[in-house]
Short mmCIF file of C-alpha atoms in Angstrom, two decimals:
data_model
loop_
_atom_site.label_atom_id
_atom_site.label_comp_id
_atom_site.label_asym_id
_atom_site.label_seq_id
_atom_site.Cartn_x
_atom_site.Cartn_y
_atom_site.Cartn_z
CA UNK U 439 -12.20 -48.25 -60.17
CA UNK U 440 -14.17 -51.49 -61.58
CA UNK U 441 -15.59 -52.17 -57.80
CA UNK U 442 -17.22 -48.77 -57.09
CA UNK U 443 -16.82 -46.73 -54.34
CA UNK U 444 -15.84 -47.57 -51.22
CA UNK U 445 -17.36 -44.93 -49.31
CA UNK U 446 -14.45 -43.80 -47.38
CA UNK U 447 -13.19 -39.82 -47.22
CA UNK U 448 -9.43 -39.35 -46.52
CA UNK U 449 -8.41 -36.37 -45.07
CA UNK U 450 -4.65 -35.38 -45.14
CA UNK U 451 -3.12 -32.42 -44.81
CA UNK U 452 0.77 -32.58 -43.84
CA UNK U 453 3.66 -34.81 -44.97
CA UNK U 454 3.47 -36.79 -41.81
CA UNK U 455 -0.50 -37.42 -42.14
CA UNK U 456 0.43 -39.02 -45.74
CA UNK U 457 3.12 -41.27 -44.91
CA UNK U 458 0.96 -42.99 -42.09
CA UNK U 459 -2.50 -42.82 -44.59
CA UNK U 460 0.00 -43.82 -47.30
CA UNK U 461 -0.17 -48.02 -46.62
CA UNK U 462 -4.13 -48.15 -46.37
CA UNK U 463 -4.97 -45.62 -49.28
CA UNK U 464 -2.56 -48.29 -51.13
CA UNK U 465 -4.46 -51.15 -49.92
CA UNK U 466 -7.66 -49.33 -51.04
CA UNK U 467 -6.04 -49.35 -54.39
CA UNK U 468 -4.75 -52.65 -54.62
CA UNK U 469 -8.00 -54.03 -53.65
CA UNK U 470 -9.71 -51.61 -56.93
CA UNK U 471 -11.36 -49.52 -54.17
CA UNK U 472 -12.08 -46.05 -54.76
CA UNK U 473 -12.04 -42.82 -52.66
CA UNK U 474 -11.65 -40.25 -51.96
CA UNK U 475 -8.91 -37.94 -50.99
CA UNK U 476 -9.02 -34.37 -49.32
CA UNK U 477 -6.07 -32.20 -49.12
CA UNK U 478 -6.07 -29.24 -46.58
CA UNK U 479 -3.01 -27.75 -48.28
CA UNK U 480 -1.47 -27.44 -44.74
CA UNK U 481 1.58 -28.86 -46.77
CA UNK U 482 2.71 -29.17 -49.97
CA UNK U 483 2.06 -33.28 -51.18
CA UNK U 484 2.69 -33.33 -55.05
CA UNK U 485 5.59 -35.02 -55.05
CA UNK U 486 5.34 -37.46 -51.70
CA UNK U 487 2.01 -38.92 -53.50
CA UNK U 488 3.65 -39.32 -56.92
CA UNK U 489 6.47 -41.23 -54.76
CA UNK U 490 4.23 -43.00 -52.61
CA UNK U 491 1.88 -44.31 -55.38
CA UNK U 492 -0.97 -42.41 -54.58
CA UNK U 493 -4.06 -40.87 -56.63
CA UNK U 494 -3.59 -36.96 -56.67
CA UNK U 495 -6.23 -35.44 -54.23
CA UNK U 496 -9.75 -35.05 -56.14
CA UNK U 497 -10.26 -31.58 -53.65
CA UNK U 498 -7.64 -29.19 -52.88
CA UNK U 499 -9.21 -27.21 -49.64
CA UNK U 500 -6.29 -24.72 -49.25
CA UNK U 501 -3.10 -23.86 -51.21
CA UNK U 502 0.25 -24.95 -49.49
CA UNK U 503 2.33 -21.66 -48.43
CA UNK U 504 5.18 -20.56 -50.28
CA UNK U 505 8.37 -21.58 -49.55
CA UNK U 506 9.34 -23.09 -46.79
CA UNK U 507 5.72 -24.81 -45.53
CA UNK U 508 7.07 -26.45 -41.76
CA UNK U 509 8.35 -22.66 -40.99
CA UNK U 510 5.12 -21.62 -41.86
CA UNK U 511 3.29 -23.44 -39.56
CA UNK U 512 5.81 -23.78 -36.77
CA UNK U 513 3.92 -21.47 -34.45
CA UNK U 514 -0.30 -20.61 -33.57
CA UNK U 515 -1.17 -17.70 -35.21
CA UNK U 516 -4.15 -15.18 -36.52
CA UNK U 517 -3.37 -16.87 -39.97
CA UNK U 518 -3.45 -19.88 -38.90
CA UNK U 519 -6.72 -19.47 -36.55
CA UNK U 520 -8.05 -18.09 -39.94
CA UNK U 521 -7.42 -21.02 -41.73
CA UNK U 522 -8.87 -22.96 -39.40
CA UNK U 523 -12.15 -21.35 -39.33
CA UNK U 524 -12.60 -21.38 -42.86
CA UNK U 525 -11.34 -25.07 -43.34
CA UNK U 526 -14.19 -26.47 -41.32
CA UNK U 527 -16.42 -24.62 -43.88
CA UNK U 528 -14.88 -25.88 -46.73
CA UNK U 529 -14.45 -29.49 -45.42
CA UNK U 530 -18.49 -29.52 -44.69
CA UNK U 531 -19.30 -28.71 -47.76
CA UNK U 532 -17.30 -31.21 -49.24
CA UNK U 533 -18.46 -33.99 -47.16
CA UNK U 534 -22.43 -32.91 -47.75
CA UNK U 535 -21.61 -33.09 -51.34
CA UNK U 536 -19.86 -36.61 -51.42
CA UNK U 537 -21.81 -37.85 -48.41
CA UNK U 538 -19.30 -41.23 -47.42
CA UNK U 539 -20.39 -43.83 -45.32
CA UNK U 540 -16.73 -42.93 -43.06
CA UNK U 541 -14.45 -39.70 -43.01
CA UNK U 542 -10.67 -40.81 -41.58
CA UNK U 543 -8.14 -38.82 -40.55
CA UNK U 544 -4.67 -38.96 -38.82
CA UNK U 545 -2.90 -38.02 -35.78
CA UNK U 546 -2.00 -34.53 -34.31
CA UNK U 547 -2.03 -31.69 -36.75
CA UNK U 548 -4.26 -28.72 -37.05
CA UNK U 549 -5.75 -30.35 -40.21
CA UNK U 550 -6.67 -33.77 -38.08
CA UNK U 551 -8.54 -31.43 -35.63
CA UNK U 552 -10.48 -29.13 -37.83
CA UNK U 553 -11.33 -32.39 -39.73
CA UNK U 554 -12.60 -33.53 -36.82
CA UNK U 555 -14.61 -30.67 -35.47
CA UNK U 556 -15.94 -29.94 -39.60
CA UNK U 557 -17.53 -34.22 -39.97
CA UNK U 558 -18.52 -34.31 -36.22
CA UNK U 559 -21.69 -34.50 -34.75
CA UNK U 560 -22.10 -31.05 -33.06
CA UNK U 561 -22.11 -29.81 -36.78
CA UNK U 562 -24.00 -32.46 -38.65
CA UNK U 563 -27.00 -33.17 -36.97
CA UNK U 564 -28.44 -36.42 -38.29
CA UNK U 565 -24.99 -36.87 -40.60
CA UNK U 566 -24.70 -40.33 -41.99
CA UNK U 567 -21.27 -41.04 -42.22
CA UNK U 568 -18.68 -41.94 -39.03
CA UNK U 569 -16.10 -39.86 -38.47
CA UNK U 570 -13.29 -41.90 -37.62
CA UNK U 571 -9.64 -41.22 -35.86
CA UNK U 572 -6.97 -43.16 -37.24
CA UNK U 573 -4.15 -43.05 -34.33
CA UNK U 574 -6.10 -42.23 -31.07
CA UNK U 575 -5.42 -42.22 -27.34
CA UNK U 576 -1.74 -40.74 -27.52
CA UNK U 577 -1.39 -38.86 -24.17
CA UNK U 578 1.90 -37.42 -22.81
CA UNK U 579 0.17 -36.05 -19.69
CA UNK U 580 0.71 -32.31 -20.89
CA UNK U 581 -0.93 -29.93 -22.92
CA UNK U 582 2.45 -27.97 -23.52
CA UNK U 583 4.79 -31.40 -24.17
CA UNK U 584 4.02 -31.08 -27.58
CA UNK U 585 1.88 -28.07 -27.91
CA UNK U 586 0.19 -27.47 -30.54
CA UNK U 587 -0.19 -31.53 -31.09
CA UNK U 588 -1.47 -32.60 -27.40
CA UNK U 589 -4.60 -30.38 -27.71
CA UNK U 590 -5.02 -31.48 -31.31
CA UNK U 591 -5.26 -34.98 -30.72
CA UNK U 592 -7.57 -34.56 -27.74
CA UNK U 593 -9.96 -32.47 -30.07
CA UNK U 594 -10.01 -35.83 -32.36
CA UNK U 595 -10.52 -37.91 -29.79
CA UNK U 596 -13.67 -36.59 -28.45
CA UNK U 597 -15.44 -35.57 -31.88
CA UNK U 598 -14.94 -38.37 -33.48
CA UNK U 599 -17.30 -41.73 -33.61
CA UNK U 600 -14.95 -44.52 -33.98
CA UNK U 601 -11.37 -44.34 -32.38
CA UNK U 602 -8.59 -46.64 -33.74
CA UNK U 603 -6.26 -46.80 -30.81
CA UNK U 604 -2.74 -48.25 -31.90
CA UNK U 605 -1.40 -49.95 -28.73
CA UNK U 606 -2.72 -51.49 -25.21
CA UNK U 607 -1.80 -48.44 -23.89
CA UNK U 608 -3.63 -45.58 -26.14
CA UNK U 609 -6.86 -47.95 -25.89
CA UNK U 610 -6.47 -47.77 -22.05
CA UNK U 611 -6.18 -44.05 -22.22
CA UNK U 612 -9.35 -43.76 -23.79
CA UNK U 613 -11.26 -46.41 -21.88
CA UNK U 614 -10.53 -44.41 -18.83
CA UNK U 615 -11.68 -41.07 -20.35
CA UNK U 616 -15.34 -42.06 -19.53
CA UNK U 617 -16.44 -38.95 -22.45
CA UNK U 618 -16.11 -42.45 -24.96
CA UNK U 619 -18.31 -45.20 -25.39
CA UNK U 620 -16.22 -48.49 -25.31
CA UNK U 621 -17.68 -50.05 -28.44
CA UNK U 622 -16.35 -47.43 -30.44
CA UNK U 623 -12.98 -47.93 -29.29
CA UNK U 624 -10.77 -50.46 -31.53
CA UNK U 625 -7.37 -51.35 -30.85
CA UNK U 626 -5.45 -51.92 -34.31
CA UNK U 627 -2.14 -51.08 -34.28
CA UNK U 628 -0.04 -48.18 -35.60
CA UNK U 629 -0.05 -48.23 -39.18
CA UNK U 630 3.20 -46.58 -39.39
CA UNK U 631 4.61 -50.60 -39.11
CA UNK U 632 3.09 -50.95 -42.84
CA UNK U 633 4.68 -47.54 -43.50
CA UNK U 634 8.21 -48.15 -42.98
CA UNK U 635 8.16 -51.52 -43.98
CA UNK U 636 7.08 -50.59 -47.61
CA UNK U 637 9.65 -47.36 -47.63
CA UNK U 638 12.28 -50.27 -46.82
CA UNK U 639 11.83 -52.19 -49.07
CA UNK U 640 11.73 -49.44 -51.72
CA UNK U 641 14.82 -47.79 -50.28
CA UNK U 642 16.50 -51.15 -50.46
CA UNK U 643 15.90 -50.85 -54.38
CA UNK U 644 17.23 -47.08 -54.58
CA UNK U 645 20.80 -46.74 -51.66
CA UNK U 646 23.47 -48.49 -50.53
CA UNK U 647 24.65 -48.85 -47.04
CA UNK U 648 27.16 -46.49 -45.17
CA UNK U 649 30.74 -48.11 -45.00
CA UNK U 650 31.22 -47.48 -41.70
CA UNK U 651 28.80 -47.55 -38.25
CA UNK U 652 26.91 -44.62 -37.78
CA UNK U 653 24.55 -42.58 -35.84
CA UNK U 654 21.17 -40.57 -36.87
CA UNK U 655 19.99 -37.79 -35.77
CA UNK U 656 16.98 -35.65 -35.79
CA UNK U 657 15.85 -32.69 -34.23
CA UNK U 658 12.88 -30.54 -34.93
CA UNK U 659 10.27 -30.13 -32.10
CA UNK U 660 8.86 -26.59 -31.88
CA UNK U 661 9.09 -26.40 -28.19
CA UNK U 662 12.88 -27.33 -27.82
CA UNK U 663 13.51 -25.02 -30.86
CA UNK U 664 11.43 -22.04 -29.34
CA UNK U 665 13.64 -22.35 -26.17
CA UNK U 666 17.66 -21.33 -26.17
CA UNK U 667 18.09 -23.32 -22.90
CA UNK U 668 17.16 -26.40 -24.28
CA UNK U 669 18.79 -26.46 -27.68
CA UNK U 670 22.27 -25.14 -25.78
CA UNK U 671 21.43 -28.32 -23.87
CA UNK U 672 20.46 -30.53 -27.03
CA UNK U 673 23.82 -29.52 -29.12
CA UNK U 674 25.77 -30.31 -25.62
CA UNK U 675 24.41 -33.95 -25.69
CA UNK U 676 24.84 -34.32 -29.38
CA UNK U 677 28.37 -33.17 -29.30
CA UNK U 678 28.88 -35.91 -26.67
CA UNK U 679 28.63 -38.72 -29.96
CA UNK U 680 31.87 -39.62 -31.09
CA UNK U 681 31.01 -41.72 -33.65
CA UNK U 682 30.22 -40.98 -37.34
CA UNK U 683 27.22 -39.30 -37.28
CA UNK U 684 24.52 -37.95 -40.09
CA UNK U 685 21.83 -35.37 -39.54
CA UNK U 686 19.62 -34.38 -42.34
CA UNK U 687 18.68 -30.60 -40.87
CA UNK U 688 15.13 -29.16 -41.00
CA UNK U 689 15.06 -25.76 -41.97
CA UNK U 690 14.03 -24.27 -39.02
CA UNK U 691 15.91 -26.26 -37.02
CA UNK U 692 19.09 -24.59 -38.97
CA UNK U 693 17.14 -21.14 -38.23
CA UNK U 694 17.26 -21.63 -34.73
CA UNK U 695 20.54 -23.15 -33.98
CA UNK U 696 21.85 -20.02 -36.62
CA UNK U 697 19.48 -17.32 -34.23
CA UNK U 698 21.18 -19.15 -31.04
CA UNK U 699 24.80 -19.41 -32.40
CA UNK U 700 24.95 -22.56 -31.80
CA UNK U 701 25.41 -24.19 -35.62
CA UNK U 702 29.00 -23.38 -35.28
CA UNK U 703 29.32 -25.90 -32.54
CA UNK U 704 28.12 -28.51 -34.53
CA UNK U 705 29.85 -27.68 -37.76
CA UNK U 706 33.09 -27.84 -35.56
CA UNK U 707 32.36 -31.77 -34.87
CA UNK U 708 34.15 -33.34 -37.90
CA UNK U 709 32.47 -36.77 -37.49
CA UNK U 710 28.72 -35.06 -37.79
CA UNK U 711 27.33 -34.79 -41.45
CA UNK U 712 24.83 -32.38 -41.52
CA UNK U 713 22.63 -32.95 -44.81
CA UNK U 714 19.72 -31.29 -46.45
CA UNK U 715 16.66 -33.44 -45.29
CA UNK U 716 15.76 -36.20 -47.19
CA UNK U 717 12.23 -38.44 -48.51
CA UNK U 718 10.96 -40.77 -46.37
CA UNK U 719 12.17 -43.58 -48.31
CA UNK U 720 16.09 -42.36 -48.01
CA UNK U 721 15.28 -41.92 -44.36
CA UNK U 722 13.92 -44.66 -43.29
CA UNK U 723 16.72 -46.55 -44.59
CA UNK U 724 19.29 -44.28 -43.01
CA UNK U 725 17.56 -45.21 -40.20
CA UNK U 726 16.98 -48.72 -40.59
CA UNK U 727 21.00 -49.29 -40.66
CA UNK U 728 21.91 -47.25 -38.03
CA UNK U 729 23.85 -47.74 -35.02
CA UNK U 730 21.46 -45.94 -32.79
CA UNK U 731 19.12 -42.85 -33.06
CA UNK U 732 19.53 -39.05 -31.46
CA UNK U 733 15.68 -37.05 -31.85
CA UNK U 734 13.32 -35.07 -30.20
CA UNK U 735 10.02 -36.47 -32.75
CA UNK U 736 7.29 -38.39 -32.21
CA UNK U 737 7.10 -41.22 -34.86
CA UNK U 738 10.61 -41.85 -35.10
CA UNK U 739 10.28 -43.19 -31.91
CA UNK U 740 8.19 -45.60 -33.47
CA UNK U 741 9.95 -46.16 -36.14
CA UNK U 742 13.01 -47.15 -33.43
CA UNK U 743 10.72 -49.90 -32.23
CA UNK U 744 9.84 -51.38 -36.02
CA UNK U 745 13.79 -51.89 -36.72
CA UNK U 746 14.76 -52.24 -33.10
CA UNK U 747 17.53 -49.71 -32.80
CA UNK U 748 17.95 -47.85 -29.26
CA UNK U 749 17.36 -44.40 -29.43
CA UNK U 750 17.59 -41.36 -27.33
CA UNK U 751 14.39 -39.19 -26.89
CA UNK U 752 15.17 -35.62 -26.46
CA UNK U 753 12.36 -34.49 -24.44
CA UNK U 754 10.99 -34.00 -21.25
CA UNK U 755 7.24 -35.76 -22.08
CA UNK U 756 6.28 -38.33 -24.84
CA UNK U 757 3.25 -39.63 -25.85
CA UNK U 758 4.87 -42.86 -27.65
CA UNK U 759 5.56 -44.02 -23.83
CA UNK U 760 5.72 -47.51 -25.22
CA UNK U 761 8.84 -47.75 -26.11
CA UNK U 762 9.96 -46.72 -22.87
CA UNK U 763 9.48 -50.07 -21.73
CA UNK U 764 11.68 -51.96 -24.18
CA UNK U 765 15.10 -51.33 -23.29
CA UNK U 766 16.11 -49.27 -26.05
CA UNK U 767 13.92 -46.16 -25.88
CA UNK U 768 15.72 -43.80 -23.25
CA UNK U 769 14.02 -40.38 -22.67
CA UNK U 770 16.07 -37.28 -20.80
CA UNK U 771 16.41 -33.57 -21.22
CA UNK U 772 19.34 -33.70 -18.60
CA UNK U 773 22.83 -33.00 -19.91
CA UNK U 774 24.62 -35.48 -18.18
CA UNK U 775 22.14 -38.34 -18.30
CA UNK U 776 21.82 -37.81 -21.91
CA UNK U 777 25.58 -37.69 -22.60
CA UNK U 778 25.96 -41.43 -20.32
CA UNK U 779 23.03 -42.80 -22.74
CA UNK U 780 25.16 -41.76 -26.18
CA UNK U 781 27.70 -43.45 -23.95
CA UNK U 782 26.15 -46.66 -23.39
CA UNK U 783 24.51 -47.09 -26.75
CA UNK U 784 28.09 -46.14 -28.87
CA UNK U 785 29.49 -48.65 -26.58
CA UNK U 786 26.37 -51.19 -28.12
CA UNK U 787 23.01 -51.84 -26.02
CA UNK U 788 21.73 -55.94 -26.80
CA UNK U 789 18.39 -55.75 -27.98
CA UNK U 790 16.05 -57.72 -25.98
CA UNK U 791 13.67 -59.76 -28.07
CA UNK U 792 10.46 -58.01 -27.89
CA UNK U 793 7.10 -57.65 -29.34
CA UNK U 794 6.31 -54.42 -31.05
CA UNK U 795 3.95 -52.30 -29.13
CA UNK U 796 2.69 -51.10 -32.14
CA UNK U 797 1.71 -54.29 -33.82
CA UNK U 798 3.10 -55.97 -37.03
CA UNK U 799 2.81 -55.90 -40.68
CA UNK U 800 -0.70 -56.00 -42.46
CA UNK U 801 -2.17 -53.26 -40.49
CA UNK U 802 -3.59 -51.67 -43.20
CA UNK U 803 -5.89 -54.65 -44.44
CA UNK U 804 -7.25 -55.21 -41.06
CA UNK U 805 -8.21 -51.47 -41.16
CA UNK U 806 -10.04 -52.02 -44.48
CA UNK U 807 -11.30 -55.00 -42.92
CA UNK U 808 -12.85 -53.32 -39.85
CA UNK U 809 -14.59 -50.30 -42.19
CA UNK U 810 -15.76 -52.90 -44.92
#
C-alpha cells in the first residue's frame, strides 16, 4: 500500500477473533496502511474475510480441520495441546522474520493465548516489538464459567505489554491485579461497537424485516452443552417463550440436544424456527430487530447493549458483567426465574436511556490512533 508498512502483526485465528479485528484491519486499509495478517487455522476464514473486506492472510500457521471446525475444538485435548505447542513455534518464527513494531491479538481463544505466550517476553529476550491484547480485563470470577476461555484470557493478560481494556470495569480488573504496570493499561472501548455497526448497515442493504415480533435465540456454550442438567433446564426456559421465535442452531448444539433427547421438545414448539446458522451480517440484523434475546454467549451480550434489546443470559457466571447493570441484561440458570424474565420481557421491558459500557462508534481509529 502507497504509505508503507505500518508495523502492526494481526493475529486471528477463529471466526469470532475476525469479526472483532474486522473494523480496525478495515481502518488500516482505508487509511492505505499495510500489515500484516496471521492465521492460526484454528478456523476456517476464507469466506468471512472475502465478506468482511479483508486482505487474505499473507501466513497460514495451521490448516482449519475438516468439517465441522467449532466441534473440533469444542473440548481440551492431546490434539489440541499439540497444536498448541507447535503454534508458538511457528508464530516465533514468523514474528523474527517480519520483526513489527506491535503484535495484536483478540480475546479468549486458544489462538489469543499461544499468541500471547509465542511474542511475549519470557520468549524473546530483548524483542522489539509490543505485544498487545486487544479486549483485556474480562473476569467472571471463575476459571470453569467459561472454561477453556477464563484461563485463556488471563494467559493474555499477563504476557502481554500493552492491555486495551474495553470498559471501566475490565480496566479496574487489571489495575487491581498488581502483576500490571498501570501505564500499560488503556481503556478504549470494545471494538465489537464498530463491528456490528458496519454488519448493520450492510445487512440493511442485503434482508428485510420479519412481519411479525419476534424473539432470538442462541445457545452454544461448551459447559451448558457438556452438562444434561443444564440443557434439560435451558430447553425448559426456552419452551417458556410464546412468541415467534428464531434460532439459527450450531452444530453441536443440535448434537447435544439430539445425544440428550431433548431436540424433540423444541421441534414440538410450533412458534420456534430453528435455522441453519447464519453470517454475521444476517445475524446481527436478526438481532438488531428483535423483540428480545435468549443465549448463553459472550459477545452477544454485547451486542444486546449496542442495539439496546433486553436479553436473557443463560449462565451461571459472565464476564460481560456490564450489562448487568442496565436494566435489560438479566442473568439466571434457575428454571423459574428464567421462565418470569421471558415473561416480563414478551410482556415489553422500557429501555432506560443509557450509555454503552462498551463505548461508541469510531473505536477502531482511536486504536490506530493510540499504536500510530
Amino acid at each position: 500500500m502507497e504509505n508503507g508498512h505500518s508495523g502492526i502483526a494481526i493475529s486471528i485465528g477463529t471466526k469470532a477473533e475476525l469479526i472483532k479485528c474486522m473494523p480496525l484491519m478495515l481502518e488500516l486499509q482505508n487509511r492505505k496502511r499495510s500489515y500484516w495478517f496471521l492465521h492460526t487455522g484454528q478456523h476456517s476464514l476464507k469466506d468471512s474475510c472475502e465478506k468482511f473486506g479483508i486482505k487474505k492472510p499473507d501466513f497460514v500457521l495451521s490448516k482449519a480441520p475438516m468439517g465441522n471446525d467449532t466441534k473440533f475444538w469444542s473440548k481440551i485435548n492431546r490434539h489440541s495441546f499439540l497444536w498448541f505447542i507447535l503454534m508458538i513455534h511457528k508464530i516465533r518464527k514468523v514474528l523474527n522474520k517480519i520483526k513489527p513494531r506491535y503484535v495484536i491479538y483478540h480475546g479468549d481463544t486458544m489462538s489469543t493465548a499461544v499468541t500471547a505466550i509465542a511474542s511475549s517476553n519470557m520468549l524473546n529476550h530483548g524483542k522489539k516489538w509490543e505485544n498487545v491484547h486487544l479486549e483485556a480485563g474480562l473476569r467472571s470470577g471463575s476459571i470453569f464459567e467459561p472454561f477453556p476461555e477464563e484461563i485463556c484470557r488471563q494467559i493474555c493478560d499477563r504476557f502481554s505489554d500493552i492491555l486495551l481494556a474495553v470498559s471501566d470495569l475490565t480496566e479496574a480488573n487489571l489495575k487491581r491485579e498488581r502483576r500490571f504496570i498501570k501505564e500499560k493499561i488503556i481503556k478504549t472501548g470494545n471494538t465489537i461497537v464498530d463491528s456490528a455497526q458496519i454488519a448493520y448497515k450492510k445487512g440493511m442493504e442485503k434482508y428485510k424485516k420479519e412481519k411479525k415480533p419476534y424473539a432470538l435465540i442462541n445457545i452454544h456454550r461448551h459447559e451448558n452443552l457438556r452438562s444434561k442438567k443444564r440443557m434439560i433446564d435451558i430447553v425448559d426456559i426456552i419452551s417458556a417463550v410464546k412468541a415467534d421465535a428464531i434460532w439459527p442452531l450450531h452444530d453441536n448444539t443440535r448434537y447435544y440436544l439430539r445425544k440428550y433427547r431433548l431436540i424433540e421438545e423444541i421441534e414440538k414448539k410450533k412458534n420456534i424456527k430453528i435455522t441453519p446458522l447464519t453470517d454475521y451480517f444476517r445475524f446481527i440484523f436478526l438481532l438488531a430487530n428483535c423483540k428480545f434475546l435468549v443465549c448463553d454467549g459472550g459477545s452477544i451480550q454485547e451486542e444486546s447493549l449496542i442495539f439496546k434489546k433486553p436479553c436473557l443470559i443463560l449462565r451461571k457466571r459472565t464476564e460481560r458483567q456490564e450489562g448487568l447493570g442496565t436494566g435489560i441484561n438479566f442473568m439466571t440458570m434457575n428454571v423459574n426465574k428464567g421462565k418470569r424474565i421471558v415473561e416480563k420481557m414478551e410482556n415489553g421491558i422500557k429501555v432506560e436511556n443509557f450509555k454503552n459500557p462498551y463505548g461508541e462508534m469510531g473505536l477502531s481509529k482511536k486504536i490506530v490512533e493510540i499504536l500510530k
